[in-house]
Coordinates of C-alpha atoms in Angstrom, one line a residue:
X482 CA -53.0 18.7 27.7
X483 CA -49.9 20.8 27.4
X484 CA -48.6 18.5 24.7
X485 CA -51.8 18.0 22.8
X486 CA -51.6 14.2 22.9
X487 CA -50.9 11.3 25.2
X488 CA -47.1 11.4 25.2
X489 CA -45.3 11.5 28.5
X490 CA -43.9 14.8 29.7
X491 CA -40.1 14.5 30.3
X492 CA -39.3 18.1 31.4
X493 CA -41.0 21.4 31.9
X494 CA -39.7 24.9 32.5
X495 CA -41.2 28.4 32.7
X496 CA -39.3 31.5 31.5
X497 CA -38.0 33.9 34.1
X498 CA -40.6 36.5 33.3
X499 CA -43.4 33.9 33.7
X500 CA -44.9 34.6 30.3
X501 CA -44.0 31.4 28.4
X502 CA -43.4 27.8 29.3
X503 CA -41.9 24.8 27.4
X504 CA -42.7 21.2 27.8
X505 CA -40.6 18.4 26.3
X506 CA -42.3 15.1 25.6
X507 CA -41.0 11.6 25.1
X508 CA -41.3 12.0 21.3
X509 CA -38.5 14.6 21.3
X510 CA -40.9 17.5 20.8
X511 CA -41.0 20.9 22.5
X512 CA -44.3 22.6 23.1
X513 CA -44.1 26.3 23.8
X514 CA -47.2 27.7 25.6
X515 CA -48.5 30.9 27.1
X516 CA -48.6 30.6 30.9
X517 CA -51.5 32.9 31.3
X518 CA -53.9 31.1 29.0
X519 CA -52.2 27.7 28.8
X520 CA -52.6 28.0 25.0
X521 CA -50.0 26.2 22.9
X522 CA -48.1 28.7 20.8
X523 CA -45.7 26.4 18.9
X524 CA -44.3 22.9 18.5
X525 CA -40.7 22.3 17.8
X526 CA -39.0 19.0 16.8
X527 CA -35.7 18.0 18.5
X528 CA -34.6 15.3 16.2
X529 CA -32.0 12.8 17.3
X530 CA -32.2 13.7 21.0
X531 CA -34.0 12.1 24.0
X532 CA -34.8 15.2 26.0
X533 CA -34.2 14.9 29.7
X534 CA -33.8 18.6 30.8
X535 CA -34.8 22.1 29.8
X536 CA -33.9 25.6 30.8
X537 CA -34.3 29.1 29.4
X538 CA -31.4 31.4 28.8
X539 CA -31.7 34.4 31.1
X540 CA -32.7 36.7 28.2
X541 CA -35.5 34.3 27.2
X542 CA -34.3 34.1 23.6
X543 CA -33.3 30.4 23.7
X544 CA -34.5 27.2 25.3
X545 CA -31.5 25.0 26.2
X546 CA -32.3 21.4 25.7
X547 CA -30.2 18.5 27.0
X548 CA -30.3 14.7 27.2
X549 CA -28.9 11.7 25.3
X550 CA -28.2 11.4 21.6
X551 CA -30.5 8.8 19.9
X552 CA -28.3 6.4 17.9
X553 CA -29.7 5.1 14.6
X554 CA -30.3 1.4 14.6
X555 CA -31.6 -1.1 12.0
X556 CA -35.4 -0.7 11.4
X557 CA -36.3 -3.8 13.3
X558 CA -34.5 -2.7 16.5
X559 CA -35.4 0.0 19.0
X560 CA -33.1 3.0 18.9
X561 CA -30.4 3.1 21.6
X562 CA -29.1 6.1 23.5
X563 CA -25.6 7.5 23.1
X564 CA -23.7 10.2 24.9
X565 CA -24.9 13.5 26.3
X566 CA -25.8 16.5 24.1
X567 CA -26.8 20.1 24.7
X568 CA -28.6 22.3 22.2
X569 CA -29.7 25.9 22.0
X570 CA -33.2 26.3 20.3
X571 CA -34.4 29.8 19.5
X572 CA -37.7 30.6 21.1
X573 CA -38.8 32.5 18.0
X574 CA -39.2 30.2 15.0
X575 CA -38.1 33.0 12.7
X576 CA -34.6 32.6 14.2
X577 CA -34.4 28.8 13.6
X578 CA -31.2 29.3 11.5
X579 CA -29.6 30.1 14.9
X580 CA -30.2 26.6 16.3
X581 CA -27.0 25.1 17.5
X582 CA -25.6 22.0 19.0
X583 CA -23.5 23.3 21.8
X584 CA -21.8 20.1 23.0
X585 CA -22.1 16.5 21.9
X586 CA -19.8 14.0 23.3
X587 CA -18.7 10.6 24.5
X588 CA -19.7 11.7 28.0
X589 CA -22.7 10.3 29.8
X590 CA -26.2 11.4 29.0
X591 CA -27.4 14.6 30.7
X592 CA -30.1 14.3 33.3
X593 CA -30.4 18.0 34.4
X594 CA -29.2 21.5 33.5
X595 CA -29.2 25.0 34.9
X596 CA -27.9 28.4 33.8
X597 CA -26.4 30.8 36.3
X598 CA -28.7 33.9 36.6
X599 CA -26.1 36.1 34.9
X600 CA -26.1 33.7 31.9
X601 CA -22.3 33.2 32.0
X602 CA -22.2 29.6 33.1
X603 CA -24.2 26.4 32.5
X604 CA -24.2 23.4 34.8
X605 CA -25.1 20.0 33.3
X606 CA -25.8 17.1 35.7
X607 CA -24.8 13.8 34.1
X608 CA -26.0 10.3 34.7
X609 CA -22.5 9.2 35.8
X610 CA -22.5 11.3 39.0
X611 CA -20.6 14.3 37.6
X612 CA -21.5 17.9 36.7
X613 CA -20.0 19.6 33.7
X614 CA -19.5 23.4 34.1
X615 CA -19.5 25.3 30.8
X616 CA -18.9 29.0 30.0
X617 CA -21.8 30.4 27.9
X618 CA -21.7 33.0 25.2
X619 CA -24.1 34.7 22.8
X620 CA -22.8 35.6 19.3
X621 CA -24.9 37.0 16.5
X622 CA -28.0 35.9 18.5
X623 CA -26.8 32.3 18.6
X624 CA -26.3 30.7 22.0
X625 CA -23.2 28.6 22.5
X626 CA -20.7 27.2 25.0
X627 CA -17.1 28.1 24.9
X628 CA -13.9 26.3 25.9
X629 CA -13.6 22.9 27.6
X630 CA -16.1 22.2 30.4
X631 CA -14.8 21.7 33.9
X632 CA -15.8 18.3 35.4
X633 CA -17.0 18.2 39.0
X634 CA -17.4 14.8 40.6
X635 CA -20.4 15.0 43.0
X636 CA -21.2 11.3 43.6
X637 CA -18.7 8.7 44.7
X638 CA -21.1 5.9 43.6
X639 CA -21.8 7.4 40.1
X640 CA -25.4 8.2 41.1
X641 CA -27.1 10.2 38.4
X642 CA -27.3 14.0 39.0
X643 CA -31.1 14.4 38.9
X644 CA -31.2 18.1 39.7
X645 CA -28.8 21.1 39.5
X646 CA -29.6 24.7 40.4
X647 CA -27.6 27.8 41.2
X648 CA -28.3 29.2 44.7
X649 CA -28.5 33.0 45.3
X650 CA -24.9 32.9 46.7
X651 CA -23.6 31.4 43.5
X652 CA -23.1 27.9 44.9
X653 CA -24.5 24.9 43.1
X654 CA -27.2 22.7 44.6
X655 CA -27.1 19.1 43.4
X656 CA -29.5 16.2 44.0
X657 CA -28.4 12.6 43.4
X658 CA -29.8 9.3 44.7
X659 CA -27.3 9.8 47.6
X660 CA -28.9 13.0 48.7
X661 CA -28.6 16.8 48.3
X662 CA -25.3 18.6 48.3
X663 CA -24.2 22.2 48.0
X664 CA -21.0 22.9 46.1
X665 CA -19.0 26.2 46.5
X666 CA -17.9 26.8 42.9
X667 CA -15.0 29.0 44.0
X668 CA -13.3 26.2 46.0
X669 CA -15.0 23.3 44.2
X670 CA -15.8 21.9 47.7
X671 CA -19.0 20.6 49.2

């Protein structure tokens, strides 16, 4: 098993060069593995976050993790989920001091994420039928998001954005329960 136990896999992504993959399980753990041998290389904890989506930064130095904040509750109750959250996790454990919470907010939980191939923009598909567009930056080896994200409403019925991806022409492909759409990011039109 890619996770080493019976936990459910929530998300999986392979780095652009094909050499490494990451699996997120339902226990908020990341499992990094070698794609040639399928050997597990490392396990990382993602405390306080229900992971729904993963992507690699284009340089392969960070795994971007997104989902819903886990709210602490009294011991006798199951934890509840809060708003969306995005984190940058260094792929190399020796750089763990460069972990960062990039955005944590009162916005809806994040269902999907993608980074533009040039690494300059991140799209986060939310469970409320919107996409948040962030500007990305790297500083001192630490991944982060800069400025206020732009909000793009892609579902009239607030259907969760289950998948986002950047097309070769720079447009954004979005999948909701209503269907697939392609958004021109220059005009913000479908």
